[in-house]
Amino acid sequence: MTDQSAYNFAYLDEQTKRMIRRAILKGVAIPGYQVPFASREMPMPYGWGTGGVQVTAACLVPEDRLKVIDQGADDTTNAVSIRRFFQRTAGVAVTEATEEATVIQTRHRIPETPLTEGQILVYQVPIPEPLRFLEPRETETRKMHELEDYGLMHVKLYEDISRHGQIATAYDYPVKVEGRYVMDPSPIPKFDNPKLVGNAAIQLFGAGREQRIYALPPYSEAISLDFEDYPFAASKADHACDLCAAPDSYLDEVITDDQGSRMFVCSDTDFCASRRKAGHVGPMGTPMAGG
Amino acid sequence: MTPEALLGGFADAPRQSARAFRAALESMARPGTLWSVEGAAPPAPLSVAAGVLILTLCDGTTPLHLGASCDLPVVREWVTFHTGAPLVTADEAQFALGTWADLTPVDRFAIGLPDYPDRAATLIVEMPSLENKGPRLTGPGIKVVAHLSLPETSAFRANRALFPQGFDTYLTSGAQVAGLPRSTIVEAV
């Protein structure tokens, strides 16, 4: 890529951005409903966040400070390349600190630090249709959403219970938005589902290959589907972070050798690093210089 | 075409429309909040905010209905020159612009289909003023309760009853804009 002056601001042409922006606004007006949009080819393959990138491109203003995370981490390939993409094509400032960011594009996590008004969280979504693996035909799933016919989803959760003794769905856990549409919150761990609810930030979801945009306005209700006798429970590894000792953050299990040794670390790298800078040290961590 | 119709567009469309869209997004996502926009100088009687919304959201693919008080030659020329939006009757419109008196009865506008509720009109209602007083708003995007000086409540209550179908509304006055999505529950106070 050459310098940013060779590109329109935020890469996409204005006609495309208007089309995406209109879809976003309709998505915000109908929380949880998947708005079809004419997804464009982006300079990265489908599956690498093309939907999220298009939504981010349509939302960015020159004054924004962008954070990009992949599974909670700021320093993984996908996050680094998308961040650099917008540094070059939009000239926006970037950050790794959740509280400093105005737009956060995420793959599969919601940051541990609570979001605030003025922030936008953009999710990369692989399969936006929560009913897709239960009913492959788009014509049928569209009719099911129209008729609010979500019995099949409850059957799936029930089958989980009958097979495994509990609801075994651990990520991509369906939610019912504002009492109307059942929505796929993208493959975030179900640990993050409670953070969807009543969030002060605007949450936008972009699925590039599947050509859908949907949204959760701030302070929306998103109830994780469950049963009275098997209530929804946000789960995580029963451990504290080995680096920062956080007892309440979502953890990745990391295999450290071929002898079965392993460690649990926060999946949110910014959260973990800021805790370590504040002096929290886990059993396998070393003190970090204060920031 | 009058020279006036050629003026008043964005000088730096990518950046100005990006900032305008952020205000449009925040206002639709947080009903009852007021946002300022800038960058357009549309011919009278259009407000700056209405002009900015038209420039930011409309193009050759979005049929636009002009209410009677806006349906002047200079406005038609301005919209056509800057956006290329086809000017249509209310029932065909994806966007509609006018005063509340122009746009009523609002049941003329598209409310989307049961399986595609997004195919609904967006109304841009020119208001003499906008303030956080009057009807009570609750629903998605509102933490507890908000107030907004709406032109009336019954039409918006009827629209909410159609949910998830229904039209969405922007209210504009001068440089100010407020959003009222179909999801908002409106009550007179």
CSV table of C-alpha atoms in Angstrom, one decimal:
chain,number,residue,atom,x,y,z
A,1,MET,CA,0.0,0.0,0.0
A,2,THR,CA,1.1,3.5,-0.7
A,3,ASP,CA,0.5,6.6,1.3
A,4,GLN,CA,-3.0,7.5,2.4
A,5,SER,CA,-3.5,10.3,-0.1
A,6,ALA,CA,-3.9,7.6,-2.8
A,7,TYR,CA,-7.1,6.4,-1.1
A,8,ASN,CA,-10.4,8.0,-0.3
A,9,PHE,CA,-10.8,8.6,3.4
A,10,ALA,CA,-11.3,5.2,5.2
A,11,TYR,CA,-10.7,3.3,1.9
A,12,LEU,CA,-14.3,2.9,0.7
A,13,ASP,CA,-15.8,5.1,-1.9
A,14,GLU,CA,-18.6,7.5,-0.8
A,15,GLN,CA,-21.4,5.7,-2.6
A,16,THR,CA,-20.5,2.5,-0.8
A,17,LYS,CA,-20.2,4.2,2.6
A,18,ARG,CA,-23.7,5.8,2.2
A,19,MET,CA,-25.2,2.4,1.4
A,20,ILE,CA,-23.5,0.9,4.5
A,21,ARG,CA,-24.5,3.9,6.6
A,22,ARG,CA,-28.1,3.5,5.7
A,23,ALA,CA,-28.0,-0.2,6.6
A,24,ILE,CA,-26.4,0.6,9.9
A,25,LEU,CA,-29.1,3.2,10.7
A,26,LYS,CA,-31.9,0.7,9.9
A,27,GLY,CA,-30.1,-1.9,12.0
A,28,VAL,CA,-30.0,0.5,15.0
A,29,ALA,CA,-33.7,1.3,14.5
A,30,ILE,CA,-34.6,-2.4,14.5
A,31,PRO,CA,-32.4,-3.9,17.2
A,32,GLY,CA,-31.2,-7.5,16.5
A,33,TYR,CA,-32.6,-7.6,12.9
A,34,GLN,CA,-30.1,-8.5,10.2
A,35,VAL,CA,-30.1,-5.8,7.5
A,36,PRO,CA,-28.9,-7.0,4.1
A,37,PHE,CA,-26.2,-4.9,2.5
A,38,ALA,CA,-24.1,-5.0,-0.6
A,39,SER,CA,-20.9,-6.1,0.9
A,40,ARG,CA,-17.8,-5.2,-1.0
A,41,GLU,CA,-14.6,-7.0,-1.7
A,42,MET,CA,-12.0,-5.8,0.7
A,43,PRO,CA,-8.2,-6.2,0.4
A,44,MET,CA,-8.3,-9.2,2.8
A,45,PRO,CA,-10.0,-12.5,2.5
A,46,TYR,CA,-13.6,-13.2,3.8
A,47,GLY,CA,-13.3,-14.6,7.3
A,48,TRP,CA,-10.7,-12.0,8.2
A,49,GLY,CA,-13.2,-9.4,9.3
A,50,THR,CA,-14.3,-7.8,6.0
A,51,GLY,CA,-17.8,-7.1,7.5
A,52,GLY,CA,-16.3,-5.4,10.6
A,53,VAL,CA,-13.9,-3.5,8.4
A,54,GLN,CA,-16.6,-2.1,6.2
A,55,VAL,CA,-18.7,-1.1,9.2
A,56,THR,CA,-15.7,0.5,10.8
A,57,ALA,CA,-14.8,2.3,7.6
A,58,ALA,CA,-18.4,3.7,7.4
A,59,CYS,CA,-18.2,5.0,11.0
A,60,LEU,CA,-14.7,6.4,11.3
A,61,VAL,CA,-14.2,10.1,11.5
A,62,PRO,CA,-10.7,11.7,11.3
A,63,GLU,CA,-10.7,12.5,15.0
A,64,ASP,CA,-11.3,8.8,16.1
A,65,ARG,CA,-8.9,6.7,18.1
A,66,LEU,CA,-9.2,3.1,16.9
A,67,LYS,CA,-8.5,-0.1,18.8
A,68,VAL,CA,-8.6,-3.5,17.2
A,69,ILE,CA,-8.7,-6.8,19.1
A,70,ASP,CA,-8.7,-10.4,18.0
A,71,GLN,CA,-9.8,-12.8,20.8
A,72,GLY,CA,-9.1,-10.0,23.2
A,73,ALA,CA,-5.5,-9.4,22.1
A,74,ASP,CA,-4.2,-6.2,20.4
A,75,ASP,CA,-1.1,-7.8,19.1
A,76,THR,CA,-2.3,-10.7,17.0
A,77,THR,CA,-2.0,-10.8,13.2
A,78,ASN,CA,-5.6,-10.0,12.3
A,79,ALA,CA,-5.7,-7.1,14.8
A,80,VAL,CA,-2.4,-5.6,13.8
A,81,SER,CA,-3.2,-5.7,10.1
A,82,ILE,CA,-6.6,-4.2,10.4
A,83,ARG,CA,-5.2,-1.4,12.7
A,84,ARG,CA,-2.5,-0.7,10.2
A,85,PHE,CA,-5.0,-0.7,7.3
A,86,PHE,CA,-7.0,2.1,8.9
A,87,GLN,CA,-3.8,4.0,10.0
A,88,ARG,CA,-2.9,4.1,6.3
A,89,THR,CA,-6.2,4.6,4.7
A,90,ALA,CA,-7.9,6.9,7.2
A,91,GLY,CA,-5.0,8.4,9.0
A,92,VAL,CA,-6.7,7.8,12.4
A,93,ALA,CA,-4.9,7.5,15.7
A,94,VAL,CA,-4.7,4.1,17.3
A,95,THR,CA,-4.5,2.8,20.8
A,96,GLU,CA,-4.5,-0.4,22.8
A,97,ALA,CA,-6.2,1.1,25.8
A,98,THR,CA,-9.9,0.3,25.9
A,99,GLU,CA,-10.9,3.5,27.7
A,100,GLU,CA,-9.0,5.7,25.2
A,101,ALA,CA,-10.6,4.2,22.1
A,102,THR,CA,-13.6,5.8,20.4
A,103,VAL,CA,-14.1,2.9,17.9
A,104,ILE,CA,-13.2,-0.6,18.8
A,105,GLN,CA,-13.3,-3.4,16.2
A,106,THR,CA,-13.4,-6.8,17.8
A,107,ARG,CA,-13.2,-10.4,16.8
A,108,HIS,CA,-14.8,-12.7,19.4
A,109,ARG,CA,-14.5,-10.7,22.6
A,110,ILE,CA,-16.0,-7.8,24.5
A,111,PRO,CA,-13.3,-5.9,26.4
A,112,GLU,CA,-13.2,-6.5,30.2
A,113,THR,CA,-13.1,-2.7,30.9
A,114,PRO,CA,-16.7,-1.4,30.8
A,115,LEU,CA,-17.4,0.7,27.7
A,116,THR,CA,-18.8,4.3,27.9
A,117,GLU,CA,-21.0,6.6,25.9
A,118,GLY,CA,-19.3,7.8,22.8
A,119,GLN,CA,-17.7,4.5,22.1
A,120,ILE,CA,-18.6,2.2,19.2
A,121,LEU,CA,-17.9,-1.5,19.4
A,122,VAL,CA,-17.8,-3.2,15.9
A,123,TYR,CA,-18.0,-7.0,15.8
A,124,GLN,CA,-16.6,-9.2,13.1
A,125,VAL,CA,-19.3,-11.8,12.4
A,126,PRO,CA,-18.7,-15.0,10.5
A,127,ILE,CA,-22.3,-16.4,10.5
A,128,PRO,CA,-24.9,-13.8,11.5
A,129,GLU,CA,-27.9,-16.1,11.3
A,130,PRO,CA,-28.4,-17.8,14.7
A,131,LEU,CA,-30.8,-20.3,13.1
A,132,ARG,CA,-28.4,-21.2,10.2
A,133,PHE,CA,-27.1,-24.5,11.5
A,134,LEU,CA,-30.6,-25.5,12.4
A,135,GLU,CA,-32.2,-24.5,9.1
A,136,PRO,CA,-29.9,-23.9,6.2
A,137,ARG,CA,-32.5,-22.2,3.9
A,138,GLU,CA,-32.5,-18.4,4.1
A,139,THR,CA,-36.1,-18.3,2.9
A,140,GLU,CA,-37.1,-20.4,5.9
A,141,THR,CA,-35.0,-18.6,8.5
A,142,ARG,CA,-36.3,-15.2,7.3
A,143,LYS,CA,-39.9,-16.5,7.7
A,144,MET,CA,-39.0,-17.8,11.2
A,145,HIS,CA,-37.7,-14.4,12.2
A,146,GLU,CA,-40.8,-12.8,10.7
A,147,LEU,CA,-43.1,-15.1,12.7
A,148,GLU,CA,-40.9,-15.0,15.8
A,149,ASP,CA,-40.8,-18.8,15.5
A,150,TYR,CA,-37.8,-19.5,17.7
A,151,GLY,CA,-38.9,-22.9,19.0
A,152,LEU,CA,-36.1,-24.7,17.1
A,153,MET,CA,-33.5,-22.7,19.0
A,154,HIS,CA,-35.0,-23.9,22.3
A,155,VAL,CA,-35.0,-27.5,21.0
A,156,LYS,CA,-31.3,-27.1,20.2
A,157,LEU,CA,-30.5,-25.9,23.8
A,158,TYR,CA,-32.8,-28.7,25.2
A,159,GLU,CA,-30.9,-31.3,23.2
A,160,ASP,CA,-27.7,-29.9,24.7
A,161,ILE,CA,-29.1,-30.6,28.1
A,162,SER,CA,-30.4,-34.1,27.3
A,163,ARG,CA,-27.0,-35.0,25.8
A,164,HIS,CA,-24.6,-33.2,28.1
A,165,GLY,CA,-26.6,-32.5,31.2
A,166,GLN,CA,-26.2,-28.8,30.7
A,167,ILE,CA,-26.4,-26.2,28.0
A,168,ALA,CA,-23.1,-27.0,26.3
A,169,THR,CA,-23.1,-24.0,24.0
A,170,ALA,CA,-20.1,-22.0,25.2
A,171,TYR,CA,-19.8,-19.3,22.6
A,172,ASP,CA,-22.1,-17.9,19.9
A,173,TYR,CA,-24.7,-18.1,22.6
A,174,PRO,CA,-28.1,-16.8,21.2
A,175,VAL,CA,-29.8,-13.8,22.8
A,176,LYS,CA,-33.3,-12.4,22.4
A,177,VAL,CA,-33.1,-8.6,21.7
A,178,GLU,CA,-35.7,-6.3,23.2
A,179,GLY,CA,-38.2,-9.1,23.3
A,180,ARG,CA,-38.3,-9.6,19.5
A,181,TYR,CA,-35.4,-10.9,17.4
A,182,VAL,CA,-33.1,-13.8,18.3
A,183,MET,CA,-29.6,-12.6,17.5
A,184,ASP,CA,-26.2,-14.2,17.1
A,185,PRO,CA,-23.8,-12.1,19.2
A,186,SER,CA,-20.9,-13.4,17.0
A,187,PRO,CA,-18.6,-16.1,18.5
A,188,ILE,CA,-17.9,-14.3,21.8
A,189,PRO,CA,-17.7,-16.6,24.8
A,190,LYS,CA,-20.9,-16.8,26.7
A,191,PHE,CA,-19.0,-15.2,29.5
A,192,ASP,CA,-19.3,-12.0,27.5
A,193,ASN,CA,-23.1,-12.2,27.0
A,194,PRO,CA,-24.0,-10.2,30.1
A,195,LYS,CA,-21.8,-7.4,28.8
A,196,LEU,CA,-24.1,-7.1,25.7
A,197,VAL,CA,-26.9,-6.0,28.0
A,198,GLY,CA,-27.3,-2.3,29.0
A,199,ASN,CA,-24.0,-1.4,27.4
A,200,ALA,CA,-23.4,2.3,27.1
A,201,ALA,CA,-21.6,2.0,23.8
A,202,ILE,CA,-23.2,1.4,20.4
A,203,GLN,CA,-22.7,-2.2,19.3
A,204,LEU,CA,-22.6,-2.8,15.5
A,205,PHE,CA,-22.2,-6.2,13.9
A,206,GLY,CA,-20.8,-6.7,10.4
A,207,ALA,CA,-20.8,-9.9,8.4
A,208,GLY,CA,-19.0,-9.4,5.1
A,209,ARG,CA,-19.4,-12.8,3.4
A,210,GLU,CA,-23.0,-13.1,4.5
A,211,GLN,CA,-23.7,-9.5,3.7
A,212,ARG,CA,-25.6,-8.6,6.9
A,213,ILE,CA,-25.3,-5.7,9.3
A,214,TYR,CA,-27.1,-5.6,12.7
A,215,ALA,CA,-26.9,-3.6,15.8
A,216,LEU,CA,-27.6,-3.2,19.5
A,217,PRO,CA,-28.3,0.4,20.5
A,218,PRO,CA,-27.0,1.5,23.9
A,219,TYR,CA,-28.8,0.2,27.0
A,220,SER,CA,-30.6,-2.5,25.0
A,221,GLU,CA,-31.9,-5.7,26.5
A,222,ALA,CA,-30.4,-8.9,25.2
A,223,ILE,CA,-31.5,-11.9,27.1
A,224,SER,CA,-29.5,-15.1,26.8
A,225,LEU,CA,-31.9,-17.9,26.0
A,226,ASP,CA,-32.3,-20.5,28.7
A,227,PHE,CA,-34.8,-22.6,30.7
A,228,GLU,CA,-36.2,-21.9,34.2
A,229,ASP,CA,-34.6,-25.1,35.5
A,230,TYR,CA,-31.4,-24.6,33.5
A,231,PRO,CA,-30.7,-20.9,33.8
A,232,PHE,CA,-28.1,-19.2,31.7
A,233,ALA,CA,-24.7,-19.0,33.5
A,234,ALA,CA,-21.7,-17.0,32.1
A,235,SER,CA,-18.8,-19.5,32.5
A,236,LYS,CA,-15.1,-19.2,32.4
A,237,ALA,CA,-12.1,-21.3,33.4
A,238,ASP,CA,-12.2,-21.8,37.2
A,239,HIS,CA,-8.9,-20.1,37.8
A,240,ALA,CA,-7.4,-16.7,38.3
A,241,CYS,CA,-5.0,-15.1,35.7
A,242,ASP,CA,-1.5,-16.5,36.2
A,243,LEU,CA,0.0,-13.1,35.1
A,244,CYS,CA,-2.2,-10.5,36.8
A,245,ALA,CA,-4.2,-12.6,39.3
A,246,ALA,CA,-7.5,-11.2,38.0
A,247,PRO,CA,-10.2,-13.6,39.4
A,248,ASP,CA,-13.0,-12.3,37.2
A,249,SER,CA,-11.6,-12.0,33.6
A,250,TYR,CA,-12.1,-14.4,30.7
A,251,LEU,CA,-9.0,-16.7,30.5
A,252,ASP,CA,-7.1,-18.4,27.7
A,253,GLU,CA,-5.4,-21.7,28.5
A,254,VAL,CA,-1.9,-21.8,27.2
A,255,ILE,CA,0.1,-25.0,26.9
A,256,THR,CA,3.6,-24.2,27.9
A,257,ASP,CA,5.6,-27.4,27.2
A,258,ASP,CA,5.0,-31.0,26.2
A,259,GLN,CA,4.9,-32.2,29.8
A,260,GLY,CA,1.3,-31.1,30.3
A,261,SER,CA,2.2,-27.8,31.9
A,262,ARG,CA,-0.2,-25.0,31.2
A,263,MET,CA,-1.1,-21.5,32.4
A,264,PHE,CA,-4.2,-19.4,32.4
A,265,VAL,CA,-3.9,-15.8,31.2
A,266,CYS,CA,-6.4,-13.0,30.5
A,267,SER,CA,-7.6,-13.1,26.9
A,268,ASP,CA,-7.9,-9.3,27.1
A,269,THR,CA,-4.3,-8.2,26.8
A,270,ASP,CA,-4.9,-4.6,27.6
A,271,PHE,CA,-6.8,-5.4,30.8
A,272,CYS,CA,-4.1,-7.8,31.9
A,273,ALA,CA,-1.2,-5.4,31.1
A,274,SER,CA,-2.9,-2.5,32.9
A,275,ARG,CA,-3.5,-4.7,36.0
A,276,ARG,CA,0.1,-5.7,36.0
A,277,LYS,CA,1.2,-2.1,35.6
A,278,ALA,CA,-1.0,-1.3,38.6
A,279,GLY,CA,1.0,-3.8,40.6
A,280,HIS,CA,-1.1,-7.0,40.5
A,281,VAL,CA,1.1,-10.1,40.1
A,282,GLY,CA,-0.2,-13.6,39.5
A,283,PRO,CA,1.6,-16.8,40.4
A,284,MET,CA,3.6,-17.0,37.1
A,285,GLY,CA,3.9,-13.3,36.5
A,286,THR,CA,6.7,-11.0,37.1
A,287,PRO,CA,6.2,-7.4,38.4
A,288,MET,CA,5.9,-4.9,35.5
A,289,ALA,CA,7.3,-1.3,35.5
A,290,GLY,CA,4.5,1.0,36.6
A,291,GLY,CA,2.8,3.0,33.9
B,1,MET,CA,-30.7,25.6,-13.2
B,2,THR,CA,-30.2,28.5,-10.8
B,3,PRO,CA,-26.7,29.2,-9.6
B,4,GLU,CA,-27.9,28.8,-6.0
B,5,ALA,CA,-28.6,25.1,-6.7
B,6,LEU,CA,-24.9,24.5,-7.4
B,7,LEU,CA,-23.7,25.9,-4.1
B,8,GLY,CA,-23.9,24.7,-0.5
B,9,GLY,CA,-22.6,21.1,-0.8
B,10,PHE,CA,-19.8,19.5,1.2
B,11,ALA,CA,-16.4,21.0,0.5
B,12,ASP,CA,-14.6,17.8,1.7
B,13,ALA,CA,-17.3,15.1,1.3
B,14,PRO,CA,-15.5,12.1,2.8
B,15,ARG,CA,-14.6,13.8,6.1
B,16,GLN,CA,-17.7,16.0,6.4
B,17,SER,CA,-20.1,13.2,5.6
B,18,ALA,CA,-18.2,10.9,8.1
B,19,ARG,CA,-18.7,13.5,10.9
B,20,ALA,CA,-22.3,14.0,9.9
B,21,PHE,CA,-23.0,10.3,9.8
B,22,ARG,CA,-21.6,9.9,13.3
B,23,ALA,CA,-24.0,12.5,14.6
B,24,ALA,CA,-26.8,10.8,12.6
B,25,LEU,CA,-25.8,7.4,14.1
B,26,GLU,CA,-25.5,8.7,17.7
B,27,SER,CA,-28.9,10.5,17.4
B,28,MET,CA,-30.7,7.4,16.0
B,29,ALA,CA,-29.0,5.2,18.6
B,30,ARG,CA,-29.7,7.6,21.5
B,31,PRO,CA,-33.3,8.9,21.0
B,32,GLY,CA,-33.9,12.2,22.8
B,33,THR,CA,-30.3,13.5,22.5
B,34,LEU,CA,-29.6,16.6,20.3
B,35,TRP,CA,-26.6,16.7,18.0
B,36,SER,CA,-25.1,19.5,15.9
B,37,VAL,CA,-24.1,19.1,12.3
B,38,GLU,CA,-22.4,21.4,9.8
B,39,GLY,CA,-21.1,21.6,6.3
B,40,ALA,CA,-24.2,22.1,4.1
B,41,ALA,CA,-25.7,25.4,3.1
B,42,PRO,CA,-29.0,24.3,1.4
B,43,PRO,CA,-31.4,26.8,-0.1
B,44,ALA,CA,-34.3,28.1,2.0
B,45,PRO,CA,-36.5,26.8,3.5
B,46,LEU,CA,-34.2,23.8,4.3
B,47,SER,CA,-32.3,23.8,7.6
B,48,VAL,CA,-28.6,23.1,7.7
B,49,ALA,CA,-29.3,19.9,9.5
B,50,ALA,CA,-31.8,18.7,6.9
B,51,GLY,CA,-29.3,19.6,4.2
B,52,VAL,CA,-26.5,17.7,5.9
B,53,LEU,CA,-28.7,14.6,6.3
B,54,ILE,CA,-29.7,14.7,2.6
B,55,LEU,CA,-26.1,15.0,1.5
B,56,THR,CA,-24.9,12.3,3.9
B,57,LEU,CA,-27.6,9.6,3.3
B,58,CYS,CA,-29.2,10.2,-0.1
B,59,ASP,CA,-27.9,9.4,-3.6
B,60,GLY,CA,-29.2,8.1,-6.9
B,61,THR,CA,-30.5,4.9,-5.3
B,62,THR,CA,-32.7,6.5,-2.7
B,63,PRO,CA,-36.1,8.0,-3.9
B,64,LEU,CA,-36.8,11.2,-2.0
B,65,HIS,CA,-40.2,12.8,-1.3
B,66,LEU,CA,-40.3,16.6,-0.8
B,67,GLY,CA,-43.1,17.9,1.3
B,68,ALA,CA,-45.2,20.7,-0.1
B,69,SER,CA,-43.4,23.5,1.7
B,70,CYS,CA,-40.0,22.2,0.5
B,71,ASP,CA,-41.1,21.4,-3.0
B,72,LEU,CA,-39.7,24.5,-4.7
B,73,PRO,CA,-37.7,24.6,-7.9
B,74,VAL,CA,-34.5,25.6,-6.2
B,75,VAL,CA,-34.8,22.8,-3.6
B,76,ARG,CA,-35.5,20.2,-6.4
B,77,GLU,CA,-32.5,21.4,-8.3
B,78,TRP,CA,-30.2,21.5,-5.3
B,79,VAL,CA,-31.2,17.9,-4.3
B,80,THR,CA,-30.8,16.7,-7.8
B,81,PHE,CA,-27.5,18.4,-8.4
B,82,HIS,CA,-25.9,17.3,-5.2
B,83,THR,CA,-27.3,13.8,-4.7
B,84,GLY,CA,-29.1,12.7,-7.8
B,85,ALA,CA,-31.9,11.3,-5.7
B,86,PRO,CA,-35.1,10.7,-7.7
B,87,LEU,CA,-37.9,12.9,-6.5
B,88,VAL,CA,-41.1,10.8,-5.9
B,89,THR,CA,-44.5,10.7,-4.3
B,90,ALA,CA,-44.8,9.8,-0.6
B,91,ASP,CA,-45.7,6.1,-1.1
B,92,GLU,CA,-42.5,5.4,-3.2
B,93,ALA,CA,-40.1,7.4,-0.9
B,94,GLN,CA,-37.2,5.9,1.0
B,95,PHE,CA,-36.5,9.4,2.5
B,96,ALA,CA,-39.0,12.2,3.0
B,97,LEU,CA,-38.4,15.8,3.8
B,98,GLY,CA,-40.8,18.4,5.1
B,99,THR,CA,-42.5,20.0,8.0
B,100,TRP,CA,-44.8,17.8,10.1
B,101,ALA,CA,-47.8,19.4,8.4
B,102,ASP,CA,-46.3,18.5,5.0
B,103,LEU,CA,-45.7,14.9,5.9
B,104,THR,CA,-48.9,14.0,7.6
B,105,PRO,CA,-50.8,11.8,7.2
B,106,VAL,CA,-47.7,9.6,7.8
B,107,ASP,CA,-49.4,6.4,6.9
B,108,ARG,CA,-48.6,7.1,3.3
B,109,PHE,CA,-44.9,6.1,3.9
B,110,ALA,CA,-43.3,2.7,3.5
B,111,ILE,CA,-43.1,0.8,6.8
B,112,GLY,CA,-41.2,-2.1,5.4
B,113,LEU,CA,-42.3,-5.7,5.0
B,114,PRO,CA,-42.9,-8.3,7.7
B,115,ASP,CA,-39.8,-10.2,6.5
B,116,TYR,CA,-37.8,-7.1,5.5
B,117,PRO,CA,-38.7,-4.4,8.0
B,118,ASP,CA,-35.6,-2.4,6.9
B,119,ARG,CA,-37.3,-1.5,3.7
B,120,ALA,CA,-39.0,1.4,5.4
B,121,ALA,CA,-39.0,5.2,4.9
B,122,THR,CA,-36.9,7.6,6.9
B,123,LEU,CA,-38.7,10.9,7.6
B,124,ILE,CA,-36.7,14.2,8.0
B,125,VAL,CA,-39.0,16.5,9.8
B,126,GLU,CA,-38.2,20.2,9.9
B,127,MET,CA,-39.1,21.7,13.2
B,128,PRO,CA,-39.3,25.4,14.4
B,129,SER,CA,-37.2,24.3,17.4
B,130,LEU,CA,-35.9,21.3,19.2
B,131,GLU,CA,-35.6,20.8,23.0
B,132,ASN,CA,-35.5,18.1,25.6
B,133,LYS,CA,-39.0,18.9,26.8
B,134,GLY,CA,-42.4,17.3,26.1
B,135,PRO,CA,-43.3,13.7,25.3
B,136,ARG,CA,-41.5,11.0,27.3
B,137,LEU,CA,-39.3,8.6,25.4
B,138,THR,CA,-38.3,5.1,26.6
B,139,GLY,CA,-36.9,2.1,24.8
B,140,PRO,CA,-33.6,1.0,23.2
B,141,GLY,CA,-30.9,3.6,23.3
B,142,ILE,CA,-32.4,5.3,26.3
B,143,LYS,CA,-30.9,4.6,29.7
B,144,VAL,CA,-34.0,5.5,31.8
B,145,VAL,CA,-36.1,8.1,30.2
B,146,ALA,CA,-35.7,11.0,27.7
B,147,HIS,CA,-37.8,13.9,26.6
B,148,LEU,CA,-38.1,15.4,23.1
B,149,SER,CA,-40.3,18.2,21.7
B,150,LEU,CA,-42.1,16.0,19.1
B,151,PRO,CA,-44.8,17.5,16.8
B,152,GLU,CA,-47.3,15.0,18.1
B,153,THR,CA,-47.4,11.7,20.0
B,154,SER,CA,-50.3,9.7,18.5
B,155,ALA,CA,-48.6,9.1,15.1
B,156,PHE,CA,-45.4,7.9,16.8
B,157,ARG,CA,-47.4,5.7,19.1
B,158,ALA,CA,-49.2,4.2,16.2
B,159,ASN,CA,-45.9,3.7,14.4
B,160,ARG,CA,-44.4,1.9,17.5
B,161,ALA,CA,-47.4,-0.4,17.5
B,162,LEU,CA,-46.3,-1.7,14.0
B,163,PHE,CA,-42.8,-2.7,15.4
B,164,PRO,CA,-40.7,-4.3,13.9
B,165,GLN,CA,-42.2,-2.5,10.9
B,166,GLY,CA,-42.6,1.3,10.9
B,167,PHE,CA,-40.8,4.4,9.7
B,168,ASP,CA,-37.9,6.1,11.4
B,169,THR,CA,-37.7,9.8,11.9
B,170,TYR,CA,-35.1,12.6,12.1
B,171,LEU,CA,-36.1,15.9,13.6
B,172,THR,CA,-34.1,18.9,12.4
B,173,SER,CA,-34.0,22.5,13.4
B,174,GLY,CA,-31.2,24.8,12.3
B,175,ALA,CA,-28.0,22.9,12.8
B,176,GLN,CA,-29.6,20.5,15.3
B,177,VAL,CA,-30.7,17.0,14.7
B,178,ALA,CA,-32.5,14.4,16.9
B,179,GLY,CA,-33.4,10.8,16.0
B,180,LEU,CA,-36.5,8.9,16.7
B,181,PRO,CA,-36.3,5.2,15.6
B,182,ARG,CA,-39.5,3.1,15.3
B,183,SER,CA,-38.4,1.2,18.5
B,184,THR,CA,-39.0,4.2,20.8
B,185,ILE,CA,-42.0,4.2,23.0
B,186,VAL,CA,-43.6,7.7,23.1
B,187,GLU,CA,-45.9,8.9,25.8
B,188,ALA,CA,-47.5,12.3,26.2
B,189,VAL,CA,-46.9,14.0,29.5
